[in-house]
Amino acid sequence: MKVGKKLAFVFKILLVCAVSAGLAWSFNSLRPVPPITMQQSEIVEIDGVETLKIFDSNEAVFVDARSDTDFAMGHIPGAVNVPSWAIGIELDGLITSIPKDKMIVVYCDGLSCGKSNIVARKLRDKGFSDLAVYPDGLDGWLSLGRDLEGN
């Protein structure tokens, strides 16, 4: 290959790269910016000591994210059951008794259970703002020496 053909080949490669970079830049600059929506409240995680403090002060509503069968077998005293699978009208019916002006502490079985985070996000989407998840759940509650209430 002669030097002229090599230079022409390199020039074509550089031209293709320059056109690609220009197109990428123009597409990114023309991409619509998503509208700024209402900032959603943050869901915090609390440990066992803080959970006991909140429970003993009666400052919060405790929400059990497990199934109604598990809830009936035993739950934190005074807790309300909102199973993680509840959606739509059923979810709306379950949360009508939960006051929006109080702190909500959501829990489930324990560290390996993600149901409390699911329910906390659903409650946030329904307008509840002061939300906390107790990730240790019932396992943590029992390890703190607290009793359960059953139906």
mmCIF file of C-alpha atoms in Angstrom:
data_model
loop_
_atom_site.group_PDB
_atom_site.id
_atom_site.type_symbol
_atom_site.label_atom_id
_atom_site.label_comp_id
_atom_site.label_asym_id
_atom_site.label_seq_id
_atom_site.Cartn_x
_atom_site.Cartn_y
_atom_site.Cartn_z
ATOM 1 C CA MET A 1 0.000 0.000 0.000
ATOM 2 C CA LYS A 2 1.366 3.345 -0.945
ATOM 3 C CA VAL A 3 1.701 6.233 1.481
ATOM 4 C CA GLY A 4 -1.083 8.174 -0.243
ATOM 5 C CA LYS A 5 -3.554 5.307 0.165
ATOM 6 C CA LYS A 6 -2.574 4.884 3.837
ATOM 7 C CA LEU A 7 -3.146 8.571 4.504
ATOM 8 C CA ALA A 8 -6.488 8.438 2.701
ATOM 9 C CA PHE A 9 -7.523 5.411 4.819
ATOM 10 C CA VAL A 10 -6.506 7.137 8.067
ATOM 11 C CA PHE A 11 -8.326 10.307 6.993
ATOM 12 C CA LYS A 12 -11.512 8.315 6.311
ATOM 13 C CA ILE A 13 -11.302 6.678 9.763
ATOM 14 C CA LEU A 14 -10.826 10.076 11.416
ATOM 15 C CA LEU A 15 -13.718 11.494 9.431
ATOM 16 C CA VAL A 16 -16.036 8.664 10.510
ATOM 17 C CA CYS A 17 -14.985 9.148 14.162
ATOM 18 C CA ALA A 18 -15.558 12.913 13.961
ATOM 19 C CA VAL A 19 -19.014 12.495 12.404
ATOM 20 C CA SER A 20 -19.952 9.866 15.036
ATOM 21 C CA ALA A 21 -18.813 12.105 17.888
ATOM 22 C CA GLY A 22 -20.729 15.040 16.431
ATOM 23 C CA LEU A 23 -23.917 13.020 16.103
ATOM 24 C CA ALA A 24 -23.579 11.667 19.643
ATOM 25 C CA TRP A 25 -23.060 15.162 21.034
ATOM 26 C CA SER A 26 -26.032 16.574 19.124
ATOM 27 C CA PHE A 27 -28.355 13.749 20.188
ATOM 28 C CA ASN A 28 -27.362 14.166 23.820
ATOM 29 C CA SER A 29 -27.780 17.926 23.742
ATOM 30 C CA LEU A 30 -31.225 17.651 22.123
ATOM 31 C CA ARG A 31 -32.474 14.979 24.527
ATOM 32 C CA PRO A 32 -35.392 16.328 26.572
ATOM 33 C CA VAL A 33 -34.626 16.912 30.214
ATOM 34 C CA PRO A 34 -37.089 15.114 32.481
ATOM 35 C CA PRO A 35 -39.275 17.538 34.404
ATOM 36 C CA ILE A 36 -38.438 18.118 38.007
ATOM 37 C CA THR A 37 -41.131 16.364 39.989
ATOM 38 C CA MET A 38 -42.116 16.746 43.573
ATOM 39 C CA GLN A 39 -39.302 15.485 45.735
ATOM 40 C CA GLN A 40 -40.264 12.251 47.382
ATOM 41 C CA SER A 41 -39.695 11.820 51.039
ATOM 42 C CA GLU A 42 -36.816 9.743 52.155
ATOM 43 C CA ILE A 43 -37.336 6.383 53.796
ATOM 44 C CA VAL A 44 -34.873 5.890 56.608
ATOM 45 C CA GLU A 45 -33.754 2.691 58.287
ATOM 46 C CA ILE A 46 -33.779 2.550 62.055
ATOM 47 C CA ASP A 47 -32.056 0.122 64.399
ATOM 48 C CA GLY A 48 -33.512 -1.805 67.314
ATOM 49 C CA VAL A 49 -32.689 0.787 69.968
ATOM 50 C CA GLU A 50 -34.380 3.556 68.040
ATOM 51 C CA THR A 51 -37.341 1.308 67.258
ATOM 52 C CA LEU A 52 -37.848 0.573 70.948
ATOM 53 C CA LYS A 53 -37.585 4.263 71.791
ATOM 54 C CA ILE A 54 -40.216 5.141 69.182
ATOM 55 C CA PHE A 55 -42.476 2.252 70.225
ATOM 56 C CA ASP A 56 -42.278 3.087 73.919
ATOM 57 C CA SER A 57 -43.017 6.764 73.267
ATOM 58 C CA ASN A 58 -46.108 5.815 71.223
ATOM 59 C CA GLU A 59 -45.031 8.280 68.524
ATOM 60 C CA ALA A 60 -45.512 6.020 65.531
ATOM 61 C CA VAL A 61 -47.791 3.558 63.834
ATOM 62 C CA PHE A 62 -46.137 0.202 63.208
ATOM 63 C CA VAL A 63 -47.003 -1.469 59.911
ATOM 64 C CA ASP A 64 -46.456 -5.193 59.395
ATOM 65 C CA ALA A 65 -45.661 -5.920 55.733
ATOM 66 C CA ARG A 66 -46.123 -9.692 55.978
ATOM 67 C CA SER A 67 -49.150 -11.693 54.893
ATOM 68 C CA ASP A 68 -52.357 -11.588 56.907
ATOM 69 C CA THR A 69 -51.758 -15.189 57.990
ATOM 70 C CA ASP A 70 -48.297 -14.355 59.342
ATOM 71 C CA PHE A 71 -49.720 -11.228 60.965
ATOM 72 C CA ALA A 72 -52.391 -13.261 62.742
ATOM 73 C CA MET A 73 -49.749 -15.616 64.130
ATOM 74 C CA GLY A 74 -47.903 -12.763 65.831
ATOM 75 C CA HIS A 75 -46.946 -9.131 65.331
ATOM 76 C CA ILE A 76 -45.640 -6.120 67.180
ATOM 77 C CA PRO A 77 -48.397 -4.991 69.570
ATOM 78 C CA GLY A 78 -50.705 -2.440 67.994
ATOM 79 C CA ALA A 79 -49.332 -2.930 64.490
ATOM 80 C CA VAL A 80 -51.455 -2.582 61.373
ATOM 81 C CA ASN A 81 -51.209 -5.198 58.628
ATOM 82 C CA VAL A 82 -50.481 -3.998 55.087
ATOM 83 C CA PRO A 83 -49.258 -7.024 53.110
ATOM 84 C CA SER A 84 -46.626 -6.264 50.490
ATOM 85 C CA TRP A 85 -48.816 -7.729 47.736
ATOM 86 C CA ALA A 86 -51.695 -5.292 48.365
ATOM 87 C CA ILE A 87 -52.349 -2.904 45.498
ATOM 88 C CA GLY A 88 -55.097 -0.626 44.235
ATOM 89 C CA ILE A 89 -58.394 -0.535 46.064
ATOM 90 C CA GLU A 90 -57.294 -3.173 48.558
ATOM 91 C CA LEU A 91 -54.217 -1.124 49.493
ATOM 92 C CA ASP A 92 -56.337 2.011 49.803
ATOM 93 C CA GLY A 93 -58.719 0.164 52.133
ATOM 94 C CA LEU A 94 -55.902 -1.124 54.317
ATOM 95 C CA ILE A 95 -54.234 2.248 54.801
ATOM 96 C CA THR A 96 -57.333 4.292 55.605
ATOM 97 C CA SER A 97 -56.809 3.743 59.325
ATOM 98 C CA ILE A 98 -53.193 4.953 59.235
ATOM 99 C CA PRO A 99 -52.868 8.648 60.110
ATOM 100 C CA LYS A 100 -50.679 10.603 57.691
ATOM 101 C CA ASP A 101 -49.443 12.971 60.386
ATOM 102 C CA LYS A 102 -47.703 10.283 62.454
ATOM 103 C CA MET A 103 -44.433 8.493 61.862
ATOM 104 C CA ILE A 104 -44.815 5.108 60.179
ATOM 105 C CA VAL A 105 -42.422 2.258 61.005
ATOM 106 C CA VAL A 106 -42.634 -0.639 58.539
ATOM 107 C CA TYR A 107 -41.227 -4.058 59.337
ATOM 108 C CA CYS A 108 -41.416 -7.672 58.168
ATOM 109 C CA ASP A 109 -39.634 -10.889 59.141
ATOM 110 C CA GLY A 110 -36.061 -9.642 59.322
ATOM 111 C CA LEU A 111 -32.931 -8.870 57.361
ATOM 112 C CA SER A 112 -33.665 -11.374 54.592
ATOM 113 C CA CYS A 113 -37.145 -9.959 54.036
ATOM 114 C CA GLY A 114 -37.658 -7.096 51.598
ATOM 115 C CA LYS A 115 -41.383 -6.682 52.101
ATOM 116 C CA SER A 116 -40.984 -3.742 54.469
ATOM 117 C CA ASN A 117 -39.185 -1.702 51.808
ATOM 118 C CA ILE A 118 -41.919 -2.510 49.267
ATOM 119 C CA VAL A 119 -44.686 -1.375 51.605
ATOM 120 C CA ALA A 120 -42.732 1.727 52.670
ATOM 121 C CA ARG A 121 -42.393 2.784 49.015
ATOM 122 C CA LYS A 122 -46.118 2.167 48.433
ATOM 123 C CA LEU A 123 -46.983 4.298 51.470
ATOM 124 C CA ARG A 124 -44.652 7.047 50.237
ATOM 125 C CA ASP A 125 -46.411 6.942 46.864
ATOM 126 C CA LYS A 126 -49.750 7.308 48.700
ATOM 127 C CA GLY A 127 -48.610 10.503 50.392
ATOM 128 C CA PHE A 128 -47.158 9.337 53.678
ATOM 129 C CA SER A 129 -44.048 11.334 54.449
ATOM 130 C CA ASP A 130 -42.537 10.314 57.792
ATOM 131 C CA LEU A 131 -41.501 6.751 56.977
ATOM 132 C CA ALA A 132 -38.960 4.426 58.528
ATOM 133 C CA VAL A 133 -38.091 0.809 57.919
ATOM 134 C CA TYR A 134 -37.040 -1.454 60.749
ATOM 135 C CA PRO A 135 -34.909 -3.938 58.779
ATOM 136 C CA ASP A 136 -34.330 -6.292 61.720
ATOM 137 C CA GLY A 137 -38.073 -6.930 61.749
ATOM 138 C CA LEU A 138 -39.647 -9.507 64.003
ATOM 139 C CA ASP A 139 -36.342 -11.346 64.432
ATOM 140 C CA GLY A 140 -34.807 -8.181 65.851
ATOM 141 C CA TRP A 141 -37.885 -7.412 67.915
ATOM 142 C CA LEU A 142 -37.795 -10.818 69.578
ATOM 143 C CA SER A 143 -34.030 -10.615 70.125
ATOM 144 C CA LEU A 144 -34.636 -7.382 72.049
ATOM 145 C CA GLY A 145 -36.797 -9.391 74.458
ATOM 146 C CA ARG A 146 -40.105 -7.926 73.355
ATOM 147 C CA ASP A 147 -43.335 -9.873 73.096
ATOM 148 C CA LEU A 148 -45.642 -10.313 70.152
ATOM 149 C CA GLU A 149 -49.360 -9.864 69.962
ATOM 150 C CA GLY A 150 -51.473 -12.428 68.091
ATOM 151 C CA ASN A 151 -55.005 -12.545 66.798
#
